Coordinates of N, CA and C in Angstrom, one line a residue:
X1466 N 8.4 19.9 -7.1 CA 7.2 19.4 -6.4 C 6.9 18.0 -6.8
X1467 N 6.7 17.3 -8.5 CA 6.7 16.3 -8.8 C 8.0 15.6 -8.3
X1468 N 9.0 16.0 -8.3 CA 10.1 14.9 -7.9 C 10.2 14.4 -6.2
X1469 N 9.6 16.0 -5.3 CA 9.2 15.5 -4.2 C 8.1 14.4 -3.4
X1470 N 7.3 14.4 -4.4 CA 6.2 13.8 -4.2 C 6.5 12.2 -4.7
X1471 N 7.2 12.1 -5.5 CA 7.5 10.6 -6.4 C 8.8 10.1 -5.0
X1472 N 9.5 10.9 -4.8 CA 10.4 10.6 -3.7 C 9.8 9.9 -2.4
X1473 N 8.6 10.4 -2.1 CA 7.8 10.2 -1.0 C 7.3 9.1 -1.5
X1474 N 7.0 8.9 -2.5 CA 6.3 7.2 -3.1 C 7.3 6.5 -3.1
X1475 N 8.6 6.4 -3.5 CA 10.0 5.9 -3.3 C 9.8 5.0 -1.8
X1476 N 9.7 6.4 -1.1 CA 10.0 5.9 0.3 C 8.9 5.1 1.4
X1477 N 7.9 5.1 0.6 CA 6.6 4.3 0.7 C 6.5 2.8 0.7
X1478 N 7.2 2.8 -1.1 CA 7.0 1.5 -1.3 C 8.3 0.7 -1.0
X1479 N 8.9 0.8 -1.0 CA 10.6 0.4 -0.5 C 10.4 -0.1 1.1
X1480 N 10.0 -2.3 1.1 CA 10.1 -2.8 1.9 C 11.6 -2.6 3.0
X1481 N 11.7 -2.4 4.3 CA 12.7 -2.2 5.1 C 12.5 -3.5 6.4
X1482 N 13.4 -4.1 6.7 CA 12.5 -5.0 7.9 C 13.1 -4.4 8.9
X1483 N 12.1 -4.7 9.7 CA 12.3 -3.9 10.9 C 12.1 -4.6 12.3
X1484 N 12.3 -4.8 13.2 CA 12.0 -5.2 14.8 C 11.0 -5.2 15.4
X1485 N 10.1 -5.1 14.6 CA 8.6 -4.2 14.9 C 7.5 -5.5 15.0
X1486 N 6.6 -5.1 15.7 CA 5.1 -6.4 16.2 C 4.7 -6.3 14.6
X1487 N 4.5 -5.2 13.9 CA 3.8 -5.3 12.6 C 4.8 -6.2 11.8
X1488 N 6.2 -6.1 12.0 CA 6.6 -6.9 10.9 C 7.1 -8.1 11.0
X1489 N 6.3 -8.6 12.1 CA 6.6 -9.8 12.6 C 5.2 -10.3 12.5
X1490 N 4.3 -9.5 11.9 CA 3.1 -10.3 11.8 C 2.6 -11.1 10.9
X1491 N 1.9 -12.5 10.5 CA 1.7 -13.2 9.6 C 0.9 -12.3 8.5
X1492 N 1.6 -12.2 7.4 CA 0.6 -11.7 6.0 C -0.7 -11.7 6.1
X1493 N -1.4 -13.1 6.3 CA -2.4 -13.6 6.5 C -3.3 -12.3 7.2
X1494 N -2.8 -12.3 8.2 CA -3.3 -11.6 9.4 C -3.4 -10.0 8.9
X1495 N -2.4 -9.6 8.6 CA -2.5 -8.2 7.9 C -3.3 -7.8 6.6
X1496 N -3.3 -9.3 5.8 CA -4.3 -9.3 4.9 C -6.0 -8.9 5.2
X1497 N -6.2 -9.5 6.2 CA -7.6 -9.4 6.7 C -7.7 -8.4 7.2
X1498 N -6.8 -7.9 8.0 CA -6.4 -6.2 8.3 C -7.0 -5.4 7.8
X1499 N -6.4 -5.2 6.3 CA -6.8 -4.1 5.7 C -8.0 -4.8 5.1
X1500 N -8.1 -5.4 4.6 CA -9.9 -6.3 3.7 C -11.0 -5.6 5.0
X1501 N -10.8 -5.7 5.9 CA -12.1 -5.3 6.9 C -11.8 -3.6 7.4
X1502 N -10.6 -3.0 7.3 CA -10.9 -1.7 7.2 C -11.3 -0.9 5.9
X1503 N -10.7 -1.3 4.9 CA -10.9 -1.2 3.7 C -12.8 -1.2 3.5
X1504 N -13.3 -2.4 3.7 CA -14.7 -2.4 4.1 C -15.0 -1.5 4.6
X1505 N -14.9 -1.6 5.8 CA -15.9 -0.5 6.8 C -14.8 0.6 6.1
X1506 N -14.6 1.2 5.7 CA -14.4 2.7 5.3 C -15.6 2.8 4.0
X1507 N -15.8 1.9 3.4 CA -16.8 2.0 2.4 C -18.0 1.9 2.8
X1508 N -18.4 0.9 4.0 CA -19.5 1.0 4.7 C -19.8 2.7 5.5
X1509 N -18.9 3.0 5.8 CA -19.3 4.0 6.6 C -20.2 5.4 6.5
X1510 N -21.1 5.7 7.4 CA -22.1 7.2 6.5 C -22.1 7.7 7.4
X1511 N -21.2 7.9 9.1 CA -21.4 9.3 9.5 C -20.2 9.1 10.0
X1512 N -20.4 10.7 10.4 CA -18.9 10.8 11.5 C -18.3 10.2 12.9
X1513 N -19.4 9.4 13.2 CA -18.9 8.5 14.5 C -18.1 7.5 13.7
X1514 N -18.4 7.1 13.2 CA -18.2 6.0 12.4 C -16.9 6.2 11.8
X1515 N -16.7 7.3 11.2 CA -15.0 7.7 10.0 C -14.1 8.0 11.7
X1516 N -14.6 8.7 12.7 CA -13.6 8.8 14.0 C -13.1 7.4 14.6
X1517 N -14.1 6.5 14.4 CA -13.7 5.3 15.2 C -13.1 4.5 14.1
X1518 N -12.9 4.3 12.9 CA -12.0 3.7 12.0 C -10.9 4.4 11.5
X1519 N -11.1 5.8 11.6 CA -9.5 6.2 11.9 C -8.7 6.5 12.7
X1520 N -9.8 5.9 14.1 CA -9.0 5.9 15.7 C -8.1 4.8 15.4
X1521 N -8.7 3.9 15.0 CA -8.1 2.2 14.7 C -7.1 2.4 13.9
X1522 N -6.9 2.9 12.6 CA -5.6 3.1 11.8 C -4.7 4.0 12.4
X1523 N -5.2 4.9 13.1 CA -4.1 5.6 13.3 C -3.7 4.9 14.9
X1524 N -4.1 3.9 15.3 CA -3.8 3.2 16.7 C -2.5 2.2 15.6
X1525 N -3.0 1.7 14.9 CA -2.2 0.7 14.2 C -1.1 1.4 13.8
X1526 N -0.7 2.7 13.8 CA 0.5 3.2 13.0 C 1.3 3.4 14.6
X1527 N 0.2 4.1 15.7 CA 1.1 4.7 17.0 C 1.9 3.5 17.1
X1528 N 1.2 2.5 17.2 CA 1.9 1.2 18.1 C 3.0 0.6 16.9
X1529 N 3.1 0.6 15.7 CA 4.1 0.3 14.7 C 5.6 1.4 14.8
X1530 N 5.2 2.5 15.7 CA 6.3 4.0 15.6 C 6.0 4.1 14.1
X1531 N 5.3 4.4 13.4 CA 5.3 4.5 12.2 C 4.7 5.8 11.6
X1532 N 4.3 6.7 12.8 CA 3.4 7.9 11.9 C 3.9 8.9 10.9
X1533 N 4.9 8.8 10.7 CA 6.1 9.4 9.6 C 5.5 9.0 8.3
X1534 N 5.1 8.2 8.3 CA 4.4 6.9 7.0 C 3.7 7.9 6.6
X1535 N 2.6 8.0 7.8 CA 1.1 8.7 7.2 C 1.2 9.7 6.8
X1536 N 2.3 11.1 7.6 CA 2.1 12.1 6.9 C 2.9 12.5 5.7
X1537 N 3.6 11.5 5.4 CA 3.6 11.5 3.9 C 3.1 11.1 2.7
X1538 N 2.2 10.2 3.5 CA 1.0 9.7 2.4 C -0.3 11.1 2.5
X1539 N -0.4 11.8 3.7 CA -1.2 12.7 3.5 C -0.9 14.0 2.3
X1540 N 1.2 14.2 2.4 CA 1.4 14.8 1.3 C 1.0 14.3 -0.2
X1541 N 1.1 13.2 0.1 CA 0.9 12.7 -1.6 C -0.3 12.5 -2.0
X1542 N -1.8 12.1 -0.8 CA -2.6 12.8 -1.5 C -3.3 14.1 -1.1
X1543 N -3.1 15.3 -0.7 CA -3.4 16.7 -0.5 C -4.3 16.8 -2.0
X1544 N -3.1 16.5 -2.5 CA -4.4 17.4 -4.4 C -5.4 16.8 -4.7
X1545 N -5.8 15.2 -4.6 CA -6.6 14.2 -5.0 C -7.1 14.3 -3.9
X1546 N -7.3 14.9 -2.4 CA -8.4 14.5 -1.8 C -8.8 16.2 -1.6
X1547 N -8.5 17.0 -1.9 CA -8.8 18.4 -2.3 C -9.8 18.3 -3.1
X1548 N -9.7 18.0 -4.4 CA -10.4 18.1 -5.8 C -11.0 16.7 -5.2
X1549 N -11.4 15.7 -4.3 CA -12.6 15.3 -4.4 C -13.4 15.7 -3.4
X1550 N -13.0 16.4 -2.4 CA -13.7 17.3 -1.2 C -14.7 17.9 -1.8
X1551 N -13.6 19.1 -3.2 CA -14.5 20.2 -3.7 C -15.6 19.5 -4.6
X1552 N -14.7 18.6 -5.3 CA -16.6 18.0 -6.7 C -17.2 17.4 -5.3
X1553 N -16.9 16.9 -4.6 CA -18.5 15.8 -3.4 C -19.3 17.1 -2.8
X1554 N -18.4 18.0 -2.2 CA -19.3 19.4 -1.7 C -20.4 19.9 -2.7
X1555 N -19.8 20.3 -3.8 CA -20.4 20.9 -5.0 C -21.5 20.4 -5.6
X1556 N -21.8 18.8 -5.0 CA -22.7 17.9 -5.8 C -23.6 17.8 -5.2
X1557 N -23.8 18.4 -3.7 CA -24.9 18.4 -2.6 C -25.9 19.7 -2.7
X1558 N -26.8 20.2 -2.8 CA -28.0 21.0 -2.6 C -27.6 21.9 -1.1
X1559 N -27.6 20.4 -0.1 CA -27.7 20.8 1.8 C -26.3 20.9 1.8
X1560 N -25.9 22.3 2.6 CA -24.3 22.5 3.2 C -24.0 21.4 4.0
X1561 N -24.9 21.0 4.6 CA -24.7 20.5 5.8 C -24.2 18.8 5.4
X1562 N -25.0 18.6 4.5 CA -25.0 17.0 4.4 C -23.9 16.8 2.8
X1563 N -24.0 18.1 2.1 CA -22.6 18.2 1.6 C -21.0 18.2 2.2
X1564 N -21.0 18.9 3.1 CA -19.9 18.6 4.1 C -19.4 17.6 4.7
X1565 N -20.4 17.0 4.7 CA -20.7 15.3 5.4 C -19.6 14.2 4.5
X1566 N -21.0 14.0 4.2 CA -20.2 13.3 2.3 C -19.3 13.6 1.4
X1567 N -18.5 14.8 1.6 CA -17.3 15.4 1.1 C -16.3 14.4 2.1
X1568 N -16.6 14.8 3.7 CA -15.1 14.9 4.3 C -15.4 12.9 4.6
X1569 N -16.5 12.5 4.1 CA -16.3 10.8 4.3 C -15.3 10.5 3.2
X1570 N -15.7 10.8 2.0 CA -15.2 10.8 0.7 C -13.3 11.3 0.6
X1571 N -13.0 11.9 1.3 CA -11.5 12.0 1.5 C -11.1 11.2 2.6
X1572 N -11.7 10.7 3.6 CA -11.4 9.6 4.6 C -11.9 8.5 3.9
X1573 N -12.4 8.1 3.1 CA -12.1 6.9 2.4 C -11.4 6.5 2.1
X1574 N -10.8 7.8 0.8 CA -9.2 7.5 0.4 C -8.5 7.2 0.9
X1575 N -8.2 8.0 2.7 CA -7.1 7.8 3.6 C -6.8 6.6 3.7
X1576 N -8.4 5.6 4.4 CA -8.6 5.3 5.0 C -7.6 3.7 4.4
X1577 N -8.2 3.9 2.9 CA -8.2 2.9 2.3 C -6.6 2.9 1.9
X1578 N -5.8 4.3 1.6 CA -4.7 3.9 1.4 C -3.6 3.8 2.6
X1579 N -4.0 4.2 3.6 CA -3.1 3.9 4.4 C -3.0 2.4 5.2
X1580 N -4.5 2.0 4.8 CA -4.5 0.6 5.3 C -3.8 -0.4 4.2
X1581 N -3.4 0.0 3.1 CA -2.7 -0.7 1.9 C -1.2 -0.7 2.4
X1582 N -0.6 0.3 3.1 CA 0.7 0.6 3.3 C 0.9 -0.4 4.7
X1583 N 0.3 -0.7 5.2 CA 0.3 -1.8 6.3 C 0.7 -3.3 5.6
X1584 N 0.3 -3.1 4.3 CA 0.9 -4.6 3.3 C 2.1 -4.0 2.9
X1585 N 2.2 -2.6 2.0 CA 3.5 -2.7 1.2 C 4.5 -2.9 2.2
X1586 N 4.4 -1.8 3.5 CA 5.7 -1.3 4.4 C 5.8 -2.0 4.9
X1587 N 4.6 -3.0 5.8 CA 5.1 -4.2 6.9 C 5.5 -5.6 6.7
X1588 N 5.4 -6.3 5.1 CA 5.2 -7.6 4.8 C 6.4 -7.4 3.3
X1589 N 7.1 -8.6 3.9 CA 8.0 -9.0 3.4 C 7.1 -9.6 1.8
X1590 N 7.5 -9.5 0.7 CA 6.7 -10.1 0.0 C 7.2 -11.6 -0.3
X1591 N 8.2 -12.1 0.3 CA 8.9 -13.7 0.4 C 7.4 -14.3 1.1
X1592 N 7.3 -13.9 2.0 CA 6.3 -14.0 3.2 C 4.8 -14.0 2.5
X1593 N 4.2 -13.2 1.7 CA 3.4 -13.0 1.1 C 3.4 -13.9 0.0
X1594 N 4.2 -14.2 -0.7 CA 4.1 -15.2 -2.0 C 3.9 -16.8 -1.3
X1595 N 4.4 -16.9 -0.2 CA 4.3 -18.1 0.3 C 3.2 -18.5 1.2
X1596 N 2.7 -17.5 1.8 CA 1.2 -17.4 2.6 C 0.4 -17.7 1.2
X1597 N 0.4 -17.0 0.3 CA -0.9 -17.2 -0.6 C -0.4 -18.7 -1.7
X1598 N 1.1 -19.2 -1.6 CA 1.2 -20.7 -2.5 C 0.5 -21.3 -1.5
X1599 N 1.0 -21.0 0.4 CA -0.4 -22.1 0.8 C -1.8 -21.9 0.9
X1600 N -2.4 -20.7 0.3 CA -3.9 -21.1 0.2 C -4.4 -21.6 -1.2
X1601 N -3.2 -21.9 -1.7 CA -3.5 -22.4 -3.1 C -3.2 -22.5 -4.5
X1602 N -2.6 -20.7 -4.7 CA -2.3 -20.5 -5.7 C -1.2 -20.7 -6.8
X1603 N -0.8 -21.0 -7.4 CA 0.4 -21.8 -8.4 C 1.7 -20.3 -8.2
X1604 N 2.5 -21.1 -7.6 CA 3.8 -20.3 -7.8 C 4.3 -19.6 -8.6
X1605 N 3.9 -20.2 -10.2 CA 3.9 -18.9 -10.7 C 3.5 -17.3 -10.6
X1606 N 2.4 -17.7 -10.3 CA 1.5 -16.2 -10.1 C 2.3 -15.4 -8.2
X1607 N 2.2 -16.2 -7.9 CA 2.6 -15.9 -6.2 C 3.9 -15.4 -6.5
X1608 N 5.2 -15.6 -7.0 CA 6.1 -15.1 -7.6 C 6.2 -14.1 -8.3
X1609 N 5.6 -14.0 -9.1 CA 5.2 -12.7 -10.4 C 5.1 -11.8 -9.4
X1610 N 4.1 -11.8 -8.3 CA 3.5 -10.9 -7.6 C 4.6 -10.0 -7.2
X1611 N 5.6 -11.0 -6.1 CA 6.5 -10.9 -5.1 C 7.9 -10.1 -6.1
X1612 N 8.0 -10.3 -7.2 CA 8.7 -9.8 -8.1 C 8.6 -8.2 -8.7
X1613 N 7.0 -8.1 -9.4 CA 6.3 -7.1 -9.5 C 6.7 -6.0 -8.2
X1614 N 6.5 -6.3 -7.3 CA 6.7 -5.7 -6.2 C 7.9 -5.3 -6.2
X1615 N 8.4 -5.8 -6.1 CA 10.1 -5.4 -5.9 C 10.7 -4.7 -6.7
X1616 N 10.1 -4.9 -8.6 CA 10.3 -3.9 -9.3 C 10.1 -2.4 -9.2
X1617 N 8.8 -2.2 -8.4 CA 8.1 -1.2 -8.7 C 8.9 0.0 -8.0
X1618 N 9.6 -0.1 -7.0 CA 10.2 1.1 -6.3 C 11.3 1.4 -7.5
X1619 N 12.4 -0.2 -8.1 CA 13.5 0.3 -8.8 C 13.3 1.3 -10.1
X1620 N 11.3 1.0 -10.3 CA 11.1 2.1 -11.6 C 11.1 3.2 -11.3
X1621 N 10.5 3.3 -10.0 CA 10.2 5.1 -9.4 C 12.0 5.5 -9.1
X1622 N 12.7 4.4 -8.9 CA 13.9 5.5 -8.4 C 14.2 5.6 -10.0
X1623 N 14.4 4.5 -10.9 CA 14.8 5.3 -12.2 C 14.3 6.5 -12.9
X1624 N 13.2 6.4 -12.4 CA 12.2 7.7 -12.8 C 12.5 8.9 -12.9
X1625 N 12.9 8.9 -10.8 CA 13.7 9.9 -10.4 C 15.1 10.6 -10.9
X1626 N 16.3 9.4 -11.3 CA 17.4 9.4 -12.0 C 17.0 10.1 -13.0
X1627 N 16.3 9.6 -14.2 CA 16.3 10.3 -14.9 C 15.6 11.3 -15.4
X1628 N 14.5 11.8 -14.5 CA 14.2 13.3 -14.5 C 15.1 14.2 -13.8
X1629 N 15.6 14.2 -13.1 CA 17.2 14.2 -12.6 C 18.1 15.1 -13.8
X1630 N 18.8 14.0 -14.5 CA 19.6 13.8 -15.7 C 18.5 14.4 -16.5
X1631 N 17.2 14.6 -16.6 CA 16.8 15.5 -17.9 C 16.9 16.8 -17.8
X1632 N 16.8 17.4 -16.1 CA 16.7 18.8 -15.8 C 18.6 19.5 -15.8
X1633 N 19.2 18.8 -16.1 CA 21.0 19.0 -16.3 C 21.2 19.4 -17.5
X1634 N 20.6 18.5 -18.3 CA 20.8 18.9 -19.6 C 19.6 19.3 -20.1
X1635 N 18.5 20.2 -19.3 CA 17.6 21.1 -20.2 C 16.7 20.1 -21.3
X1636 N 16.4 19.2 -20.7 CA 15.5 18.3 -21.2 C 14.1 18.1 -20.9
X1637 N 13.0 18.1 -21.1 CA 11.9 18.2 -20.7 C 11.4 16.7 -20.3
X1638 N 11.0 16.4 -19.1 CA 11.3 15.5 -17.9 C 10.5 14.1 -18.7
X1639 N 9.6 14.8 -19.7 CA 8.0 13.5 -20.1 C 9.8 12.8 -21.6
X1640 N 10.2 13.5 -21.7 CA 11.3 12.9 -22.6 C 12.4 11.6 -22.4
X1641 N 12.4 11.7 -20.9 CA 13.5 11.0 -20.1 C 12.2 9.4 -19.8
X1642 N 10.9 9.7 -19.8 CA 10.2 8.3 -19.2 C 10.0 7.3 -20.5
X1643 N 10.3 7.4 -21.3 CA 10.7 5.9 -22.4 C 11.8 5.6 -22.4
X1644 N 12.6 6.3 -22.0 CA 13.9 5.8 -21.6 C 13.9 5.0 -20.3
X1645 N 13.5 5.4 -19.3 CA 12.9 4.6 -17.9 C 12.0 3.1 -18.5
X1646 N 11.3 3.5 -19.1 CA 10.5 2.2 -19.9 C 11.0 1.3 -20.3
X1647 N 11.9 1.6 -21.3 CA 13.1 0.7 -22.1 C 13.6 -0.2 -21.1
X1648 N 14.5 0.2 -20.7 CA 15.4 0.3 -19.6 C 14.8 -0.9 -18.4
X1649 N 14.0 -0.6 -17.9 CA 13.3 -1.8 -17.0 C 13.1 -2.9 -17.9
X1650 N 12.3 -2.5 -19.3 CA 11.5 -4.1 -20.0 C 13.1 -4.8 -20.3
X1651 N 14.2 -4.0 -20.5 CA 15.9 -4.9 -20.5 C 15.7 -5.8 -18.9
X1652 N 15.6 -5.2 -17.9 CA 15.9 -5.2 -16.6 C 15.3 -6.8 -16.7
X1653 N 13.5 -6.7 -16.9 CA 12.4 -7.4 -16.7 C 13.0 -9.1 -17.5
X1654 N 13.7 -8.4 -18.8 CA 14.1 -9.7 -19.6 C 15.2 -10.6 -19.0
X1655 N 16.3 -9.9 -18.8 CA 17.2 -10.5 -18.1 C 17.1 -11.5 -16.8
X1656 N 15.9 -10.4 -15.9 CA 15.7 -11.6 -15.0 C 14.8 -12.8 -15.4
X1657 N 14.1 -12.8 -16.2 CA 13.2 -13.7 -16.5 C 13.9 -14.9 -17.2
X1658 N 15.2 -14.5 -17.9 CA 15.9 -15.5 -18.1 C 17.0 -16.2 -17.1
X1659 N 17.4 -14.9 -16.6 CA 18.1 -15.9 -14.9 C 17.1 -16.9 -14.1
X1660 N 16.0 -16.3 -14.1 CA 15.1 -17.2 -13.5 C 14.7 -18.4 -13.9
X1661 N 14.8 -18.4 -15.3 CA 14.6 -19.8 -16.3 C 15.9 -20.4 -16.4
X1662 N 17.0 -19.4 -16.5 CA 18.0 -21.1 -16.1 C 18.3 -21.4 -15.0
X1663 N 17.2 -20.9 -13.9 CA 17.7 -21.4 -12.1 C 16.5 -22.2 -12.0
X1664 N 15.7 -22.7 -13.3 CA 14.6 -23.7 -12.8 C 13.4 -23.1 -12.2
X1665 N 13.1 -21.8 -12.3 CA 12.0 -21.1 -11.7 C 11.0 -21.9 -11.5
X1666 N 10.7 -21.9 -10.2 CA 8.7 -22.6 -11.2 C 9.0 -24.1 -10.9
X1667 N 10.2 -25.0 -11.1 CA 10.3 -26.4 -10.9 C 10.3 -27.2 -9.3
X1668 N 10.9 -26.3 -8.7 CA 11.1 -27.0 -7.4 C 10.4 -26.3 -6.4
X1669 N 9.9 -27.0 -5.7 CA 8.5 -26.9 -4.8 C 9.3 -26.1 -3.3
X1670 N 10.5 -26.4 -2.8 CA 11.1 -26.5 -1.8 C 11.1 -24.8 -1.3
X1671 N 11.4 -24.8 0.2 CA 11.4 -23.3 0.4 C 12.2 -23.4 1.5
X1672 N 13.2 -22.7 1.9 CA 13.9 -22.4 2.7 C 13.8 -21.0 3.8
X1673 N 12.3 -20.6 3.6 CA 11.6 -19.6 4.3 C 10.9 -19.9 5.0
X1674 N 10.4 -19.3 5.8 CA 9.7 -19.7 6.5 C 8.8 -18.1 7.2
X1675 N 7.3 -18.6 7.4 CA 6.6 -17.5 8.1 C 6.3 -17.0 9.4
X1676 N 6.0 -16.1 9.9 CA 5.8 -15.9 11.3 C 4.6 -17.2 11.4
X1677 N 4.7 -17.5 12.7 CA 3.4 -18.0 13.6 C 2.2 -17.2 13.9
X1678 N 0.9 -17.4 13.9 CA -0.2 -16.5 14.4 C 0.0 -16.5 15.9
X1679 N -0.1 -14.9 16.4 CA -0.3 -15.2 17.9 C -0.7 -14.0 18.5
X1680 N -1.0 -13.4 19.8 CA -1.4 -12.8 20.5 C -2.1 -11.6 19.9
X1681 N -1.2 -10.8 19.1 CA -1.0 -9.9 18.3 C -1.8 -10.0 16.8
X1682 N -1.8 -10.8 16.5 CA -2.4 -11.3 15.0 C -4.0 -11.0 15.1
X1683 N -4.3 -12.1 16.8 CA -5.9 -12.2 17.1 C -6.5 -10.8 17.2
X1684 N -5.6 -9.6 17.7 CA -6.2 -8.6 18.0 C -6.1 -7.7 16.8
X1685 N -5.2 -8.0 15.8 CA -5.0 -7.2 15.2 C -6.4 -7.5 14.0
X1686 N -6.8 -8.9 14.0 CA -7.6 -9.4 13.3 C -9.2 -8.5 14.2
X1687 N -9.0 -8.8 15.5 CA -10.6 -8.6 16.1 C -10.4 -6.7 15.9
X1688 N -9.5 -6.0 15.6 CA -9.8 -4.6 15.5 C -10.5 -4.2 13.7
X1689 N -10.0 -4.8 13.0 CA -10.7 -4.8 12.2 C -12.1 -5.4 11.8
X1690 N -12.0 -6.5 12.8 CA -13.6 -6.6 12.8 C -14.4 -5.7 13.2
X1691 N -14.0 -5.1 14.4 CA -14.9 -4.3 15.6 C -15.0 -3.1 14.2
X1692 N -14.6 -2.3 13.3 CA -14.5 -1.5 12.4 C -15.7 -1.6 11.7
X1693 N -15.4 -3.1 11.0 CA -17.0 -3.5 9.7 C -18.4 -3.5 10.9
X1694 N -17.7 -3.7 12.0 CA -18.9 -4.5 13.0 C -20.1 -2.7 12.8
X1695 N -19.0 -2.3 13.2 CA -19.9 -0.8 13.8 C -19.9 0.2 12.8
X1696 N -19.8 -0.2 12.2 CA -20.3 0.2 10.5 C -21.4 -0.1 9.5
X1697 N -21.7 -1.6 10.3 CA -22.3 -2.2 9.3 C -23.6 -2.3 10.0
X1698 N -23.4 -1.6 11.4 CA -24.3 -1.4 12.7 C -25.7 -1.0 12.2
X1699 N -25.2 0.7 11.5 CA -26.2 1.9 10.8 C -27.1 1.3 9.9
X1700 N -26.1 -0.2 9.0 CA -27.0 -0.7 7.6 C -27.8 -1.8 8.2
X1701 N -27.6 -2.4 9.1 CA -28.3 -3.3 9.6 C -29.7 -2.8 10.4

């Protein structure tokens, strides 16, 4: 069950490019994306409101061909949005308005992590480190990021290897994850010295380049607004 489930994160975070309108879309734009669904999922207090912002994510995955994504992120969180259904129900007095605030409370989480996987799965993070050096930030850090990233799936598959290799030889699986630990901070050193004698960090130049904002970007930007808009409707 745990190795199935880490598999499914495997296959989550592991950028693929693809042909696709989403992954030809500027970071930028995707950024704002989730920032304004992400919002209005937190803004939101009724049920019109959670149907029309998960009409919009789940319009964003139809038109990506991507709904394979979601219901495996629904597998991965089943237990964590279970156990918060049950404590938000349990904490209300009214069935009625306990029910309410339970099932917002698990479409939050959806809401909010499936709008996260529109950054890991669709955006290159070359693309990403370079959108955010041009809004400002020092290369160092925009790099680190873009790196971080790219580590993170190779830990989960070591993970997997070697819970793997512990259940062969009758090893108890929490035995095999300092060995995964080790193992990467070798991984983490090595590159950090290839990267220091290739001048990391010295030369400005970029041989990348980002998508253009266009057709697609504006709408993908105005659907997230229309989200906070009519959310923010109730608190206004």
């Amino acid at each position: 069950m745990i190795r199935s489930i880490i598999r499914r994160i495997y296959a989550l975070t592991v950028y693929r490019y693809e042909e696709t309108i989403f992954h030809n879309t500027a970071p930028l734009t995707k950024g704002l994306t989730v920032f304004f669904l992400a919002l209005s999922s937190i803004f939101m207090n009724t049920i019109f409101e959670l149907i029309v912002v998960l009409s919009i994510v789940l319009a964003l995955f139809i038109i990506s061909n991507k709904l394979n994504i979601l219901s495996s992120l629904l597998v991965i969180l089943s237990l964590p949005m279970v156990i918060v259904w049950l404590l938000t129900y349990s904490s209300y007095v009214d069935v009625e308005e306990g029910y309410i605030n339970a099932t917002l409370a698990i479409a939050r989480m959806f809401i909010i992590a499936s709008s996260l996987l529109i950054m890991i799965t669709f955006t290159d993070v070359l693309w990403l480190a370079l959108t955010l050096e041009k809004l400002g930030l020092p290369q160092v850090l925009t790099q680190s990021i873009a790196l971080a990233s790219r580590l993170v799936p190779l830990l989960i598959r070591d993970s997997l290897d070697a819970i793997s290799c512990a259940k062969l030889y009758n090893v108890k699986s929490w035995k095999a994850l300092p060995i995964v630990i080790i193992s990467n901070i070798e991984r983490m050193k090595k590159l950090s010295e290839t990267l220091y004698t290739r001048g990391f960090a010295y030369v400005k130049k970029r041989n990348i380049t980002i998508p253009n904002l266009g057709v697609f970007d504006i709408a993908l930007v105005l659907m997230g607004m229309i989200a906070i808009f009519i959310t923010l409707l109730d608190i206004l």
